[in-house]
Amino acid sequence: MNTTTAARRAPSFTQSVVLVAEREITTRLRSKSFLITTGILLLLVLGGVIAGGIMSKNVSTTPVAVVSSVSSELSNVPGLELTVVDTRADAEALVTDGTVDAAVVPSEEGAAVPVTVIAESEAPSSLMQGLSLSPELILLDPSDTSYLLSYLAAFAFGIVFFASGMTFGPMIAQSVVEEKQTRIVEILMSAVPVSALMAGKVIGNSLLAFAQIVAIAVLAVVGLSVTGQAELLTVLSAPLLWFVGFFIIGFILLAALFAAVGAMVSRQEDLGTTMTPVTMLIMLPYFAIIFLHDNPVALTIMSYVPFSAPVGMPMRLFLGTAAWWEPLISLALLIVTAALAVLLGSRIYNNSLLKVGSRVSWSQAIKG
């Protein structure tokens, strides 16, 4: 009778995962270092949004040249300082020498719209939005388009991925090592299966990372709306949503590997060396997106490599260089890789968790 009662009270696999995940979440929320790191990250995002809003409001008017025959097209567009010229050549010359930011000229005969906008490297947003019809756009130097804006976007995607990965990943590994050192893991394994123990750690920390990313996204959206940066919000909204999706899958991949390497050592002192290969999977995409954000070939490669796709593909979507089907293929590759990483991490975790003493080698951890 007692055996039957104990069997009934034994938690199922799902219940075990939930219990471990709740324990991980509760432990993290009680950690001052985690709360401080999250607060700093949110403040950096808020500061960046506010700084962008201040800089955008400092721009009073946009100098624009317009051919006299189409000057009526700009009569109701606010925020423009107009210079009326007689010919298209005169207008283009003013753009080339930097006197104006753009020129509005009559379109070629038979064109679908009456006017064409000519700009050096980027068309002023106030001008493009103010025209009643979307005009044809000619860039005289398209190679330098939005360099600063693309750099800031690359830095934002990179730093969020880097900060979250370097916050939660080592925490997972350190938690596993601490449980091995204190022999708590033996008590836990008597109550829940080993696979449930790892799954709970990965899911609990992934939920926290997801909540952190959602908080950052919401803060950025609200901040951009309040500070009057609706145009940037429109451009950033879709890439930001894709970034959240890519980040969730990418973090599960990393979390499984961090849990595995944590199980391979018995002392905190040995963790740094063992954790280095996984840490590089976070650092390399961060530095690559910063230094190669204006390299189309490098960005394309990064957007399909699973470990860099969470920053590479959203960046390409922001720049408008990715076709609609590309993020779907990239996400599918990331999901398959994450599933393989979870299987590999689970095998290493199961084979290494009860081994104490010297560090378990990768071959021993995989072979068992």
Short mmCIF file of C-alpha atoms in Angstrom, two decimals:
data_model
loop_
_atom_site.label_atom_id
_atom_site.label_comp_id
_atom_site.label_asym_id
_atom_site.label_seq_id
_atom_site.Cartn_x
_atom_site.Cartn_y
_atom_site.Cartn_z
CA MET A 1 0.00 0.00 0.00
CA ASN A 2 2.81 2.38 0.86
CA THR A 3 4.61 1.54 -2.39
CA THR A 4 1.46 2.31 -4.38
CA THR A 5 0.95 5.60 -2.56
CA ALA A 6 4.58 6.63 -3.18
CA ALA A 7 4.28 5.75 -6.87
CA ARG A 8 1.17 7.89 -7.15
CA ARG A 9 2.91 10.79 -5.49
CA ALA A 10 6.03 10.56 -7.68
CA PRO A 11 5.98 13.51 -10.10
CA SER A 12 5.65 12.81 -13.79
CA PHE A 13 8.32 13.89 -16.25
CA THR A 14 6.39 17.06 -17.11
CA GLN A 15 5.83 17.89 -13.45
CA SER A 16 9.53 17.33 -12.76
CA VAL A 17 10.50 19.70 -15.58
CA VAL A 18 8.11 22.34 -14.25
CA LEU A 19 9.49 22.01 -10.71
CA VAL A 20 13.10 22.38 -11.86
CA ALA A 21 12.19 25.31 -14.14
CA GLU A 22 10.39 27.08 -11.27
CA ARG A 23 13.44 26.54 -9.07
CA GLU A 24 15.73 28.05 -11.72
CA ILE A 25 13.47 31.07 -12.25
CA THR A 26 13.09 31.70 -8.52
CA THR A 27 16.85 31.43 -7.94
CA ARG A 28 17.62 33.89 -10.77
CA LEU A 29 15.04 36.43 -9.63
CA ARG A 30 16.60 36.40 -6.17
CA SER A 31 20.06 37.04 -7.61
CA LYS A 32 21.13 40.67 -7.25
CA SER A 33 23.70 40.34 -10.04
CA PHE A 34 21.03 39.13 -12.48
CA LEU A 35 18.64 41.94 -11.56
CA ILE A 36 21.39 44.56 -11.81
CA THR A 37 22.54 43.25 -15.21
CA THR A 38 18.98 43.27 -16.54
CA GLY A 39 18.41 46.78 -15.21
CA ILE A 40 21.60 48.06 -16.85
CA LEU A 41 20.63 46.50 -20.19
CA LEU A 42 17.17 48.09 -20.06
CA LEU A 43 18.68 51.45 -19.16
CA LEU A 44 21.06 51.23 -22.12
CA VAL A 45 18.13 50.54 -24.45
CA LEU A 46 16.11 53.40 -22.97
CA GLY A 47 19.10 55.73 -23.16
CA GLY A 48 19.68 54.88 -26.80
CA VAL A 49 16.05 55.53 -27.67
CA ILE A 50 16.01 58.87 -25.83
CA ALA A 51 19.29 59.95 -27.43
CA GLY A 52 17.91 59.10 -30.86
CA GLY A 53 14.78 61.11 -30.14
CA ILE A 54 16.78 64.14 -29.04
CA MET A 55 18.98 64.01 -32.12
CA SER A 56 15.99 63.64 -34.42
CA LYS A 57 14.30 66.70 -32.91
CA ASN A 58 17.41 68.82 -33.36
CA VAL A 59 16.95 68.63 -37.13
CA SER A 60 14.76 71.61 -38.00
CA THR A 61 14.39 71.73 -41.79
CA THR A 62 15.62 69.70 -44.74
CA PRO A 63 17.18 71.63 -47.64
CA VAL A 64 15.66 70.46 -50.94
CA ALA A 65 16.08 71.71 -54.50
CA VAL A 66 13.02 71.64 -56.74
CA VAL A 67 12.53 72.37 -60.43
CA SER A 68 10.05 75.23 -60.80
CA SER A 69 7.64 73.22 -62.97
CA VAL A 70 6.93 70.74 -60.14
CA SER A 71 7.34 73.05 -57.13
CA SER A 72 3.60 72.79 -56.43
CA GLU A 73 4.12 69.15 -55.44
CA LEU A 74 6.00 70.34 -52.34
CA SER A 75 3.71 73.20 -51.33
CA ASN A 76 2.07 71.23 -48.51
CA VAL A 77 5.12 69.28 -47.28
CA PRO A 78 6.29 70.62 -43.88
CA GLY A 79 9.89 70.82 -42.67
CA LEU A 80 11.49 71.58 -46.05
CA GLU A 81 13.75 74.48 -47.02
CA LEU A 82 13.14 74.82 -50.76
CA THR A 83 15.54 76.10 -53.39
CA VAL A 84 13.75 76.57 -56.72
CA VAL A 85 15.85 76.01 -59.85
CA ASP A 86 15.08 76.00 -63.57
CA THR A 87 16.47 72.66 -64.77
CA ARG A 88 17.14 69.12 -63.61
CA ALA A 89 20.88 69.61 -64.13
CA ASP A 90 20.89 72.61 -61.77
CA ALA A 91 19.03 70.60 -59.12
CA GLU A 92 21.38 67.62 -59.42
CA ALA A 93 24.42 69.91 -59.15
CA LEU A 94 23.14 71.27 -55.82
CA VAL A 95 22.81 67.70 -54.52
CA THR A 96 26.31 66.78 -55.69
CA ASP A 97 28.01 69.76 -54.04
CA GLY A 98 26.11 69.23 -50.77
CA THR A 99 24.05 72.43 -50.85
CA VAL A 100 20.81 70.44 -50.51
CA ASP A 101 19.99 66.96 -49.21
CA ALA A 102 17.82 66.02 -52.18
CA ALA A 103 16.24 67.33 -55.37
CA VAL A 104 12.74 66.94 -56.78
CA VAL A 105 12.61 66.97 -60.58
CA PRO A 106 10.01 66.07 -63.25
CA SER A 107 9.92 62.38 -64.13
CA GLU A 108 10.73 61.08 -67.58
CA GLU A 109 7.87 61.03 -70.08
CA GLY A 110 5.59 58.05 -69.56
CA ALA A 111 6.56 57.51 -65.91
CA ALA A 112 3.87 56.36 -63.46
CA VAL A 113 4.52 59.26 -61.06
CA PRO A 114 5.02 62.95 -61.89
CA VAL A 115 8.22 63.57 -59.94
CA THR A 116 11.57 61.90 -59.23
CA VAL A 117 13.69 62.37 -56.11
CA ILE A 118 17.47 62.57 -56.51
CA ALA A 119 19.70 62.14 -53.43
CA GLU A 120 23.38 61.47 -52.77
CA SER A 121 23.24 58.37 -50.58
CA GLU A 122 19.92 58.48 -48.71
CA ALA A 123 16.61 60.24 -49.39
CA PRO A 124 15.27 62.45 -46.55
CA SER A 125 12.40 60.62 -44.89
CA SER A 126 10.38 63.81 -44.38
CA LEU A 127 10.46 64.42 -48.13
CA MET A 128 9.55 60.87 -49.15
CA GLN A 129 6.68 60.69 -46.66
CA GLY A 130 5.36 64.15 -47.52
CA LEU A 131 4.86 63.52 -51.24
CA SER A 132 1.36 62.36 -52.10
CA LEU A 133 2.67 59.58 -54.39
CA SER A 134 5.77 57.46 -53.87
CA PRO A 135 8.24 58.96 -56.36
CA GLU A 136 11.00 57.27 -58.26
CA LEU A 137 14.25 57.47 -56.25
CA ILE A 138 17.71 57.91 -57.78
CA LEU A 139 20.77 57.64 -55.50
CA LEU A 140 23.98 59.14 -56.80
CA ASP A 141 26.16 57.20 -54.32
CA PRO A 142 24.17 54.18 -53.06
CA SER A 143 27.24 52.42 -51.62
CA ASP A 144 27.19 54.60 -48.50
CA THR A 145 23.45 54.36 -47.82
CA SER A 146 22.54 54.66 -44.12
CA TYR A 147 25.98 53.65 -42.86
CA LEU A 148 25.49 55.15 -39.39
CA LEU A 149 21.97 53.79 -39.04
CA SER A 150 23.02 50.30 -40.14
CA TYR A 151 25.96 50.39 -37.70
CA LEU A 152 23.67 51.35 -34.82
CA ALA A 153 21.21 48.59 -35.73
CA ALA A 154 24.03 46.05 -35.95
CA PHE A 155 25.37 47.17 -32.58
CA ALA A 156 21.91 46.94 -31.00
CA PHE A 157 21.21 43.39 -32.27
CA GLY A 158 24.74 42.29 -31.40
CA ILE A 159 24.88 43.69 -27.88
CA VAL A 160 21.48 42.29 -26.88
CA PHE A 161 22.42 38.82 -28.14
CA PHE A 162 25.85 39.05 -26.51
CA ALA A 163 24.63 40.39 -23.16
CA SER A 164 21.79 37.89 -22.79
CA GLY A 165 23.93 34.93 -23.83
CA MET A 166 26.80 35.89 -21.54
CA THR A 167 24.39 36.50 -18.66
CA PHE A 168 22.32 33.32 -18.75
CA GLY A 169 24.71 30.81 -20.35
CA PRO A 170 27.46 30.87 -17.72
CA MET A 171 24.77 30.97 -15.02
CA ILE A 172 23.43 27.63 -16.23
CA ALA A 173 26.88 26.05 -16.31
CA GLN A 174 27.80 27.45 -12.87
CA SER A 175 24.52 26.16 -11.43
CA VAL A 176 25.27 22.63 -12.66
CA VAL A 177 28.81 22.71 -11.24
CA GLU A 178 27.59 24.05 -7.90
CA GLU A 179 25.07 21.24 -7.61
CA LYS A 180 27.80 18.70 -8.34
CA GLN A 181 30.20 20.24 -5.81
CA THR A 182 27.62 20.30 -3.02
CA ARG A 183 26.20 16.86 -3.94
CA ILE A 184 22.75 18.42 -4.26
CA VAL A 185 22.50 16.83 -7.68
CA GLU A 186 22.36 13.37 -6.06
CA ILE A 187 19.34 14.45 -4.02
CA LEU A 188 17.70 15.98 -7.08
CA MET A 189 18.30 12.85 -9.16
CA SER A 190 16.58 10.74 -6.50
CA ALA A 191 13.44 12.82 -7.01
CA VAL A 192 13.46 13.65 -10.73
CA PRO A 193 14.94 12.02 -13.86
CA VAL A 194 18.26 13.38 -15.14
CA SER A 195 16.71 14.40 -18.47
CA ALA A 196 13.99 16.33 -16.61
CA LEU A 197 16.67 18.08 -14.55
CA MET A 198 18.43 19.36 -17.68
CA ALA A 199 15.17 20.21 -19.47
CA GLY A 200 13.99 22.24 -16.48
CA LYS A 201 17.24 24.20 -16.40
CA VAL A 202 17.10 24.96 -20.12
CA ILE A 203 13.40 25.87 -20.12
CA GLY A 204 13.56 27.96 -16.94
CA ASN A 205 16.48 30.05 -18.12
CA SER A 206 15.07 30.29 -21.64
CA LEU A 207 11.83 31.71 -20.26
CA LEU A 208 13.80 34.31 -18.32
CA ALA A 209 15.84 35.21 -21.40
CA PHE A 210 12.66 35.44 -23.46
CA ALA A 211 11.06 37.70 -20.85
CA GLN A 212 14.16 39.90 -20.92
CA ILE A 213 14.09 40.19 -24.71
CA VAL A 214 10.36 40.94 -24.75
CA ALA A 215 10.92 43.64 -22.12
CA ILE A 216 13.65 45.18 -24.27
CA ALA A 217 11.43 45.04 -27.38
CA VAL A 218 8.46 46.60 -25.59
CA LEU A 219 10.65 49.31 -24.06
CA ALA A 220 12.14 50.11 -27.47
CA VAL A 221 8.71 50.26 -29.16
CA VAL A 222 7.19 52.46 -26.44
CA GLY A 223 10.27 54.67 -26.34
CA LEU A 224 10.32 55.19 -30.11
CA SER A 225 6.60 56.00 -30.09
CA VAL A 226 6.83 58.49 -27.22
CA THR A 227 9.89 60.26 -28.60
CA GLY A 228 8.30 60.73 -32.01
CA GLN A 229 10.47 58.27 -33.94
CA ALA A 230 7.56 56.60 -35.71
CA GLU A 231 9.48 56.27 -38.95
CA LEU A 232 12.30 54.29 -37.34
CA LEU A 233 9.74 52.20 -35.46
CA THR A 234 8.07 51.28 -38.74
CA VAL A 235 11.38 50.21 -40.27
CA LEU A 236 12.51 48.34 -37.14
CA SER A 237 9.26 46.57 -36.17
CA ALA A 238 9.46 43.53 -38.49
CA PRO A 239 13.21 42.88 -37.95
CA LEU A 240 12.66 43.20 -34.19
CA LEU A 241 9.92 40.56 -34.21
CA TRP A 242 12.11 38.21 -36.25
CA PHE A 243 14.98 38.87 -33.83
CA VAL A 244 12.83 37.75 -30.89
CA GLY A 245 11.91 34.52 -32.70
CA PHE A 246 15.48 33.78 -33.77
CA PHE A 247 16.80 34.61 -30.31
CA ILE A 248 14.47 32.16 -28.54
CA ILE A 249 15.57 29.21 -30.67
CA GLY A 250 19.20 30.32 -30.62
CA PHE A 251 19.20 30.62 -26.84
CA ILE A 252 17.76 27.11 -26.39
CA LEU A 253 20.67 25.86 -28.51
CA LEU A 254 23.22 27.68 -26.34
CA ALA A 255 21.51 26.79 -23.05
CA ALA A 256 21.67 23.07 -23.83
CA LEU A 257 25.40 23.32 -24.59
CA PHE A 258 26.13 25.37 -21.45
CA ALA A 259 24.30 22.80 -19.30
CA ALA A 260 26.35 20.05 -20.94
CA VAL A 261 29.74 21.68 -20.37
CA GLY A 262 28.75 22.43 -16.77
CA ALA A 263 28.20 18.72 -16.18
CA MET A 264 31.69 17.92 -17.51
CA VAL A 265 33.54 19.52 -14.56
CA SER A 266 33.35 19.19 -10.79
CA ARG A 267 35.00 22.47 -9.76
CA GLN A 268 34.24 26.07 -10.63
CA GLU A 269 37.95 26.60 -11.35
CA ASP A 270 37.79 24.17 -14.30
CA LEU A 271 34.66 25.69 -15.82
CA GLY A 272 36.29 28.55 -17.72
CA THR A 273 38.38 26.37 -20.01
CA THR A 274 35.57 23.90 -20.70
CA MET A 275 33.11 26.70 -21.39
CA THR A 276 35.35 28.54 -23.88
CA PRO A 277 34.13 26.79 -27.09
CA VAL A 278 30.50 27.60 -26.29
CA THR A 279 31.36 31.15 -25.23
CA MET A 280 32.99 31.70 -28.61
CA LEU A 281 29.67 30.86 -30.26
CA ILE A 282 28.31 34.01 -28.59
CA MET A 283 31.31 36.28 -29.04
CA LEU A 284 32.04 35.58 -32.71
CA PRO A 285 28.59 36.65 -34.02
CA TYR A 286 28.77 39.80 -31.88
CA PHE A 287 32.12 40.93 -33.29
CA ALA A 288 31.22 39.77 -36.81
CA ILE A 289 28.02 41.84 -36.94
CA ILE A 290 29.87 44.91 -35.66
CA PHE A 291 32.76 44.74 -38.12
CA LEU A 292 30.96 43.24 -41.14
CA HIS A 293 27.54 44.92 -40.97
CA ASP A 294 28.20 46.69 -44.30
CA ASN A 295 29.51 43.59 -46.10
CA PRO A 296 26.60 42.00 -48.02
CA VAL A 297 28.39 38.69 -48.65
CA ALA A 298 29.42 38.28 -45.01
CA LEU A 299 25.91 39.20 -43.80
CA THR A 300 24.34 36.66 -46.15
CA ILE A 301 26.62 33.91 -44.83
CA MET A 302 25.96 34.95 -41.23
CA SER A 303 22.19 34.88 -41.78
CA TYR A 304 22.31 31.16 -42.62
CA VAL A 305 24.91 29.93 -40.12
CA PRO A 306 22.79 28.81 -37.12
CA PHE A 307 25.02 30.35 -34.44
CA SER A 308 25.06 33.80 -36.09
CA ALA A 309 21.60 33.75 -37.72
CA PRO A 310 19.91 35.40 -34.67
CA VAL A 311 21.82 38.61 -35.47
CA GLY A 312 22.61 38.18 -39.17
CA MET A 313 19.10 37.62 -40.53
CA PRO A 314 17.35 40.43 -38.57
CA MET A 315 20.12 42.75 -39.75
CA ARG A 316 19.50 41.82 -43.40
CA LEU A 317 15.77 42.31 -42.89
CA PHE A 318 16.46 45.76 -41.46
CA LEU A 319 18.59 46.65 -44.48
CA GLY A 320 15.97 45.21 -46.85
CA THR A 321 18.43 42.83 -48.54
CA ALA A 322 16.64 39.57 -47.64
CA ALA A 323 13.80 38.08 -49.67
CA TRP A 324 10.62 37.11 -47.80
CA TRP A 325 11.46 33.38 -47.89
CA GLU A 326 15.02 33.67 -46.60
CA PRO A 327 14.22 34.11 -42.87
CA LEU A 328 11.93 31.07 -43.05
CA ILE A 329 14.73 28.86 -44.38
CA SER A 330 17.24 30.32 -41.93
CA LEU A 331 14.86 29.75 -39.00
CA ALA A 332 14.25 26.15 -40.11
CA LEU A 333 18.01 25.52 -40.19
CA LEU A 334 18.32 27.04 -36.72
CA ILE A 335 15.51 24.86 -35.34
CA VAL A 336 17.11 21.69 -36.71
CA THR A 337 20.51 22.69 -35.29
CA ALA A 338 18.95 23.52 -31.91
CA ALA A 339 17.26 20.11 -31.80
CA LEU A 340 20.58 18.39 -32.54
CA ALA A 341 22.31 20.53 -29.87
CA VAL A 342 19.67 19.54 -27.31
CA LEU A 343 20.19 15.84 -28.12
CA LEU A 344 23.98 16.22 -27.91
CA GLY A 345 23.78 18.28 -24.72
CA SER A 346 21.42 15.76 -23.13
CA ARG A 347 23.79 12.89 -23.91
CA ILE A 348 26.79 14.76 -22.46
CA TYR A 349 24.76 15.81 -19.41
CA ASN A 350 23.59 12.26 -18.68
CA ASN A 351 27.06 10.78 -19.18
CA SER A 352 28.92 13.36 -17.09
CA LEU A 353 26.66 14.52 -14.27
CA LEU A 354 27.69 11.92 -11.68
CA LYS A 355 31.37 11.85 -12.64
CA VAL A 356 33.45 13.74 -10.07
CA GLY A 357 37.14 14.50 -9.84
CA SER A 358 39.02 15.37 -13.00
CA ARG A 359 37.36 17.10 -15.93
CA VAL A 360 35.48 14.79 -18.30
CA SER A 361 36.84 15.00 -21.86
CA TRP A 362 34.55 15.65 -24.81
CA SER A 363 35.10 12.14 -26.18
CA GLN A 364 34.30 10.54 -22.82
CA ALA A 365 31.22 12.73 -22.37
CA ILE A 366 29.86 11.84 -25.79
CA LYS A 367 30.73 8.13 -25.80
CA GLY A 368 29.74 7.57 -22.17
#
